[in-house]
Coordinates of C-alpha atoms in Angstrom, one line a residue:
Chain A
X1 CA -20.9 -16.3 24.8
X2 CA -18.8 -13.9 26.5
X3 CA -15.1 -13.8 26.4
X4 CA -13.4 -14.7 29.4
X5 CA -11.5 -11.4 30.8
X6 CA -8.3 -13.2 31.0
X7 CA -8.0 -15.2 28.0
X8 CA -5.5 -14.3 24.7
X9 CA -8.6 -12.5 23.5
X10 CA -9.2 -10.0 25.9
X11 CA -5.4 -9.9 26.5
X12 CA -5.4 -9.0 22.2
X13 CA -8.3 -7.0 21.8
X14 CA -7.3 -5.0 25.4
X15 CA -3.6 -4.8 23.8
X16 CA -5.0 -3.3 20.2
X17 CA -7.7 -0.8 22.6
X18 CA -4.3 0.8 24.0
X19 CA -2.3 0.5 20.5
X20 CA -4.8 2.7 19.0
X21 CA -4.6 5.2 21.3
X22 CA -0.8 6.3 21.0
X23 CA -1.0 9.5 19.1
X24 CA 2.2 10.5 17.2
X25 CA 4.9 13.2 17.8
X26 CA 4.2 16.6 16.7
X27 CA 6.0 17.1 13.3
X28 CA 7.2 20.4 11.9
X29 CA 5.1 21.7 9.9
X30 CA 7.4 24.7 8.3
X31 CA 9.8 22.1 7.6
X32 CA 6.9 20.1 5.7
X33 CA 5.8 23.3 3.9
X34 CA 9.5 24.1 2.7
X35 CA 10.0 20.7 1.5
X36 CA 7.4 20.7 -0.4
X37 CA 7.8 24.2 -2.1
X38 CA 11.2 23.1 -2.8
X39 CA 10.3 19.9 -4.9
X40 CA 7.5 21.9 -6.8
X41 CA 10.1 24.5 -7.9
X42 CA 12.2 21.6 -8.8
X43 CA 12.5 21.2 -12.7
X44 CA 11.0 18.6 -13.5
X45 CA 12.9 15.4 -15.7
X46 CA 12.0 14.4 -19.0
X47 CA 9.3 11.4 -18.5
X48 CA 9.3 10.1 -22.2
X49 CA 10.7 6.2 -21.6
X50 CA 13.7 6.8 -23.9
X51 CA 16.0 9.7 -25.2
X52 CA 14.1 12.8 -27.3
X53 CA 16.0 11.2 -30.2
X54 CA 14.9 7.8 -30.1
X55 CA 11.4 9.0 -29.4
X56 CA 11.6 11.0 -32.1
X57 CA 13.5 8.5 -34.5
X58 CA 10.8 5.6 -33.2
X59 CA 7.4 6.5 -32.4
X60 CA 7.2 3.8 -29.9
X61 CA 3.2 3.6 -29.2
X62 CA 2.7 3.4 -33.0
X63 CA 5.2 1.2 -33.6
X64 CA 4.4 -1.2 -31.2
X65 CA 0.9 -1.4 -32.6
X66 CA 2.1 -1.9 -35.9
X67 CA 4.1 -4.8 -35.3
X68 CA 1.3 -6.4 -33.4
X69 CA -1.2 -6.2 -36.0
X70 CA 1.0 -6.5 -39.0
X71 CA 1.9 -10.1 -36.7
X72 CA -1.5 -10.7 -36.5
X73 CA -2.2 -10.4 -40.0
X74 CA 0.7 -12.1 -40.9
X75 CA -0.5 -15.4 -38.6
X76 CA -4.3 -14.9 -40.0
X77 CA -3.1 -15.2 -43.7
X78 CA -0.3 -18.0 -43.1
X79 CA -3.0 -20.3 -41.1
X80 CA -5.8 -19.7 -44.1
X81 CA -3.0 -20.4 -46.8
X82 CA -1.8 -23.6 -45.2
X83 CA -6.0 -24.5 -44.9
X84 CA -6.3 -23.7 -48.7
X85 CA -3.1 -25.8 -49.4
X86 CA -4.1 -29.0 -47.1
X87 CA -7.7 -28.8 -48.9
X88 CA -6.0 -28.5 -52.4
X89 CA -3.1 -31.4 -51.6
X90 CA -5.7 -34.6 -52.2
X91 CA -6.9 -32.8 -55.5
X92 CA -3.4 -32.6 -56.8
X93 CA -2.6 -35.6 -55.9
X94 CA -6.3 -37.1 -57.6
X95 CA -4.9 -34.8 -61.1
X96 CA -1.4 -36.0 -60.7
X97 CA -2.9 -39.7 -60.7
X98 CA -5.7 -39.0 -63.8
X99 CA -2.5 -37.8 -66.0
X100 CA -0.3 -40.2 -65.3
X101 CA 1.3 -40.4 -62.2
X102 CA 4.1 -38.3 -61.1
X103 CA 7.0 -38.7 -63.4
Chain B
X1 CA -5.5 -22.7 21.6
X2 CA -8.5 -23.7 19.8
X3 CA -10.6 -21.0 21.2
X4 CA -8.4 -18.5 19.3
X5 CA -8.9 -19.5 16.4
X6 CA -12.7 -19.0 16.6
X7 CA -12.7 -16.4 18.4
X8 CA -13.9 -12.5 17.9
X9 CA -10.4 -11.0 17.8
X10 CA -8.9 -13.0 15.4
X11 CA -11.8 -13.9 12.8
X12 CA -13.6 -12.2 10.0
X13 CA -14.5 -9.2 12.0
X14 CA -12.1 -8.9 14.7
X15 CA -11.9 -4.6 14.6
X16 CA -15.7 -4.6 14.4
X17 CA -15.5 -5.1 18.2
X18 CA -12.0 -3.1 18.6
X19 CA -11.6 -0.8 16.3
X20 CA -15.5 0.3 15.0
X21 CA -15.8 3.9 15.7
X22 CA -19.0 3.4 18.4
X23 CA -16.5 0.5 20.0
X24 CA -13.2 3.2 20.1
X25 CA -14.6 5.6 22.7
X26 CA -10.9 5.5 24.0
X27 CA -9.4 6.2 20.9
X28 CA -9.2 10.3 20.6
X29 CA -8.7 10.9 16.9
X30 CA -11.2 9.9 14.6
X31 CA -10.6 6.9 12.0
X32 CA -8.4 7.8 8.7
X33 CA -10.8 5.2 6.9
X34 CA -11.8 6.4 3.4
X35 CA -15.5 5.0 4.1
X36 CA -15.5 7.6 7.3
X37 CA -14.7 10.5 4.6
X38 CA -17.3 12.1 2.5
X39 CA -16.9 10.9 -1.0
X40 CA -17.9 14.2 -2.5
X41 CA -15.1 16.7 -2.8
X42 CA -14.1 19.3 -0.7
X43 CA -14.6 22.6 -2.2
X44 CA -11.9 24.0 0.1
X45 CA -9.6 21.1 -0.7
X46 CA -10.2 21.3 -4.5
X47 CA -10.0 24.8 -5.1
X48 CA -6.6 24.5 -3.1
X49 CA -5.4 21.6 -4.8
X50 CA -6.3 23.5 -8.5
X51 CA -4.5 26.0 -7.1
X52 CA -1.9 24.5 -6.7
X53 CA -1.7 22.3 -9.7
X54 CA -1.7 26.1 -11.2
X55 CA 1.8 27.0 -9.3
X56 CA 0.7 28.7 -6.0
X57 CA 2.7 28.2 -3.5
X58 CA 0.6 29.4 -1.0
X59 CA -1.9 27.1 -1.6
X60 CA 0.9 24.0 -1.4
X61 CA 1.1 25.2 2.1
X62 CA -2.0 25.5 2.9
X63 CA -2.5 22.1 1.8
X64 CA 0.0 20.4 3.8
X65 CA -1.2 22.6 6.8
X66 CA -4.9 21.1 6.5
X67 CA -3.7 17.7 6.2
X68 CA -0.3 17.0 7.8
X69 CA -1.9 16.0 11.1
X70 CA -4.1 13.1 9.6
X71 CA -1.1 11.8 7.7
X72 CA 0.8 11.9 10.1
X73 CA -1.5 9.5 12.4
X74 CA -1.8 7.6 9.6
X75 CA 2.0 6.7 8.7
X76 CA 2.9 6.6 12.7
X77 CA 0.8 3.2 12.3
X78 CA 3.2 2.3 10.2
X79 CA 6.4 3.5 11.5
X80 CA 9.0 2.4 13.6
X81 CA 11.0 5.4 15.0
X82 CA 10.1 9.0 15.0
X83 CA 13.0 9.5 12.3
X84 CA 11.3 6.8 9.8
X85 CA 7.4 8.7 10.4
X86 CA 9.5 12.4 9.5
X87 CA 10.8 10.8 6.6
X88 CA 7.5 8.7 5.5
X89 CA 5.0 12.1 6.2
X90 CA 7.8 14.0 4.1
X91 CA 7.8 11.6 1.3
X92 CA 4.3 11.2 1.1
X93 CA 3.8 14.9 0.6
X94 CA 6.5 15.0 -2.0
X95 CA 4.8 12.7 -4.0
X96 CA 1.9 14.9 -3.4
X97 CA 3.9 17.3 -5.1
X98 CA 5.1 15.3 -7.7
X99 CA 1.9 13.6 -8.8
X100 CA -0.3 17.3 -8.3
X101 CA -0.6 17.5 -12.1
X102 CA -2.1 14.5 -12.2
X103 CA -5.0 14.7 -10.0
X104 CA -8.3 15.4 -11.3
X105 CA -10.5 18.4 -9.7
X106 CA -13.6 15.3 -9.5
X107 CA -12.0 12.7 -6.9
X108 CA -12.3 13.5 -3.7
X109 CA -8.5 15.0 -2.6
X110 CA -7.9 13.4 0.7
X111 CA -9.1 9.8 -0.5
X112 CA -6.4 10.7 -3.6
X113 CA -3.5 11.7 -0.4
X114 CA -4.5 8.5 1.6
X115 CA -3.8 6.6 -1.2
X116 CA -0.4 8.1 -1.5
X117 CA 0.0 7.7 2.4
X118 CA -0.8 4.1 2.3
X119 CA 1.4 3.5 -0.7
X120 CA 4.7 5.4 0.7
X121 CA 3.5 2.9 4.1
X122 CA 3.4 0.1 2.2
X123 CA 6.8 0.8 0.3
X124 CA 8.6 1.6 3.8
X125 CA 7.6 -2.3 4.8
X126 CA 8.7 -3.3 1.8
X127 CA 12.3 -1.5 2.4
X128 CA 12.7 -2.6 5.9
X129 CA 11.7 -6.3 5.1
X130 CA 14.5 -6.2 2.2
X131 CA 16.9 -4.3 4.6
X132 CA 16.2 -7.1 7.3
X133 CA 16.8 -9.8 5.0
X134 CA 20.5 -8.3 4.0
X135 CA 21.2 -6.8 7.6
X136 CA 23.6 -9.2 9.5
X137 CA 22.4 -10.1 12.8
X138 CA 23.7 -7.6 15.8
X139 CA 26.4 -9.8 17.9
X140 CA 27.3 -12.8 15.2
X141 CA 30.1 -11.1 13.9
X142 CA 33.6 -12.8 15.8
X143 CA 34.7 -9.1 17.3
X144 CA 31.7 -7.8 18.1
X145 CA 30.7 -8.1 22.0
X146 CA 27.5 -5.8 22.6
X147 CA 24.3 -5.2 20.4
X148 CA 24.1 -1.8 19.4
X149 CA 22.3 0.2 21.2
X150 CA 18.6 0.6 20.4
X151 CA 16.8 3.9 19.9
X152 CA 15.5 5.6 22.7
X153 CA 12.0 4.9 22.4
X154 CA 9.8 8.5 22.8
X155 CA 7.5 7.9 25.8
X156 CA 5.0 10.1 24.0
X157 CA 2.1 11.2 25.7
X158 CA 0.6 8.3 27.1
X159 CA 3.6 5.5 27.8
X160 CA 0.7 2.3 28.4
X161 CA -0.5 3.4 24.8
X162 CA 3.1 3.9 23.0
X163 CA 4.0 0.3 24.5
X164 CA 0.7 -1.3 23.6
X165 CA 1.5 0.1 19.8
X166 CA 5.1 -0.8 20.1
X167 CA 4.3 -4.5 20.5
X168 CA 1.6 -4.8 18.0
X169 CA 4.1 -3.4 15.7
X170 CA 6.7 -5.8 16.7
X171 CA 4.3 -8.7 16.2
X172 CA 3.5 -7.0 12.8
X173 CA 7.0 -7.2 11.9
X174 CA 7.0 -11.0 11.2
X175 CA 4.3 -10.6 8.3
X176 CA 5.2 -10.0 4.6
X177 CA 4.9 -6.1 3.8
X178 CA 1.2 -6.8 2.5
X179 CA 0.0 -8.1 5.2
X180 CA 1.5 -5.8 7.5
X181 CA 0.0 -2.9 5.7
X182 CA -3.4 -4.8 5.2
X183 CA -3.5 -5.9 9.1
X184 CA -1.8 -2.3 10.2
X185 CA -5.1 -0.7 8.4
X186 CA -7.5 -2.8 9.6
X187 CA -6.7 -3.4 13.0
X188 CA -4.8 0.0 14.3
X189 CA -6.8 2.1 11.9
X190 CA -10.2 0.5 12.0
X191 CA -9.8 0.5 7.9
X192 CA -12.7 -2.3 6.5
X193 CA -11.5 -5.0 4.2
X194 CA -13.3 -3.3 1.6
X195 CA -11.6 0.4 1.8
X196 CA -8.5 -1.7 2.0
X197 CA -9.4 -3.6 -1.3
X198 CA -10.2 -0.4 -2.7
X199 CA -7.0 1.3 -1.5
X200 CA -4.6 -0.9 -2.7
X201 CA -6.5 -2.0 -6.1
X202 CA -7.1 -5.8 -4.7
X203 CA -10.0 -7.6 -5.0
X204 CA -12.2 -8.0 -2.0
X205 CA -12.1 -12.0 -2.2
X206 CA -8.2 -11.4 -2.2
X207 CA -8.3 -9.4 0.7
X208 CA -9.8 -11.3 2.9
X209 CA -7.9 -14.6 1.9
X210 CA -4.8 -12.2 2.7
X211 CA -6.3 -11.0 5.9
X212 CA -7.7 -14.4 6.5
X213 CA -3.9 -15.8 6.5
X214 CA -2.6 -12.8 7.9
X215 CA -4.3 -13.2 10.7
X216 CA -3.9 -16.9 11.0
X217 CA 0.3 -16.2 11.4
X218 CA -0.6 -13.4 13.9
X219 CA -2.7 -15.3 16.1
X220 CA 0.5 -18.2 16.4
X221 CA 2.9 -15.3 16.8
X222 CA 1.0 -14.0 19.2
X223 CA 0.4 -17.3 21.2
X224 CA 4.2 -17.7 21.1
X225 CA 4.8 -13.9 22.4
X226 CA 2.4 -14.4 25.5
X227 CA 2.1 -17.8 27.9
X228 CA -1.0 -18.1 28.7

């Protein structure tokens, strides 16, 4: 079905046909040019996150790994010793009970 | 009302009909689109751009010479004055500069400038939207009596043309920075969703829920602009 010439569609699409051709101002090119010449001569910053001392004090990258695997490890071990512990409980309790009782 | 909402210029494929390159016989310069762009290298642009990553200076130049003009089509999409395009084409190309050393020799170099381009766009919306939000309104203040005066507005070559772009880009306005960039692409660029996905690291789904919205808020703004 064909869009009526006067309806918001035609009005839109007719209104997009003229926005897209508007070409832009001519820009100055040597003033480009020197720009950029002038920020590629520019020394450039440090990029490390911190100061060279902290970086060199605290290796971050490695540290960071370190911590997450020694919390890893750490969560792995504590979760299998608090298994072992809930398994051994009852037979405790069982040789507690064939001596005795607890005093 | 309803008609607009299932209608060709604001659905799924609403440049298809405006803005494909065999519907744009009107439109002089060709589309910035990635997807129009070879994706192999240039061997002119790379041995330039390895140039200057090496510290020529005359290859810098040469390299804003050969692609100033399509940036600077690109980012007048996007801005609002001839002052804010001299600073967006000049920051575009200093992050050019800046990021150099990190471009790689394989990836095509104007895809990797576009990219840059879009981003420095997207970043002005972004600015304006949070300068908007902060700015006080011209005339509420108790002593003053007139609105500033606006810019003069640069007829440019073709008047009809710079007014048609002036109100899409007023209507554009009232959409988040996202979707300005997104609908700025796609409509005044002829980008598709996809090299907008692509460009801006979204997912295609995402984009067109965004442009899907995006276009929803449009098509009421627009209603509201015009009587019909």
């Amino acid at each position: 079905m064909k869009t009526p010439p006067d309806s918001p569609d035609s009005r839109w699409e007719n209104l997009l046909r003229r926005a897209q051709a508007d070409q832009p101002p001519a820009l100055d090119l040597p003033s480009l040019q020197r720009a950029a010449r002038a920020e590629a001569r520019r020394p450039r910053p440090d990029e490390r996150p911190a100061s060279p001392a902290w970086t060199a004090l605290l290796p971050f990258r490695p540290l960071l790994s370190t911590c997450l695997a020694g919390t890893c490890a750490f969560g792995v071990l504590a979760s299998w010793q608090v298994w072992e512990w809930w398994q051994v409980l009852p037979w405790a309790q069982l040789l507690a009970a064939s001596q005795g009782g607890a005093p | 009302m309803l008609v607009l909402a299932k209608s060709p210029a604001f659905t799924s494929t609403p440049s298809r009909a405006i803005a494909s390159p065999s519907a744009r016989s009107s439109v002089d310069s060709p589309s910035s689109s990635p997807s129009s762009r070879s994706d192999t290298p240039d061997p002119d642009d790379s041995a330039c751009a390895t140039r200057a990553q090496a510290g020529d200076m005359s290859a810098l130049d040469e390299l804003v010479a050969r692609h100033h003009a399509a940036i600077t089509r690109l980012l007048w999409r996007f801005a609002r004055s001839r002052a804010d395009l001299d600073d967006l084409v000049q920051e575009t190309f200093l992050r050019m500069v800046r990021g150099l050393p990190g471009w790689r020799p394989h990836l095509p170099f104007s895809h990797w400038l576009l990219r840059i381009a879009t981003n420095t766009g997207r970043d002005y919306f972004r600015r304006r939207r949070v300068r908007d939000r902060w700015q006080v309104p011209a005339g509420s203040s108790p002593g003053e009596t007139d609105a500033p005066t606006p810019e003069a507005v640069d007829p440019g070559a073709d008047p009809a043309a710079r007014a048609a772009s002036e109100e899409v880009k007023h209507l554009l306005d009232h959409l988040s920075p996202d979707e300005r960039a997104l609908l700025t692409l796609h409509h005044l660029e002829g980008w598709g969703l996809a090299d907008i996905a692509r460009n801006y690291g979204w997912t295609l789904t995402a984009t067109k829920l965004r442009a899907w919205r995006a276009r929803r808020r449009l098509r009421a703004l627009y209603e509201s602009a015009s009587p019909s």
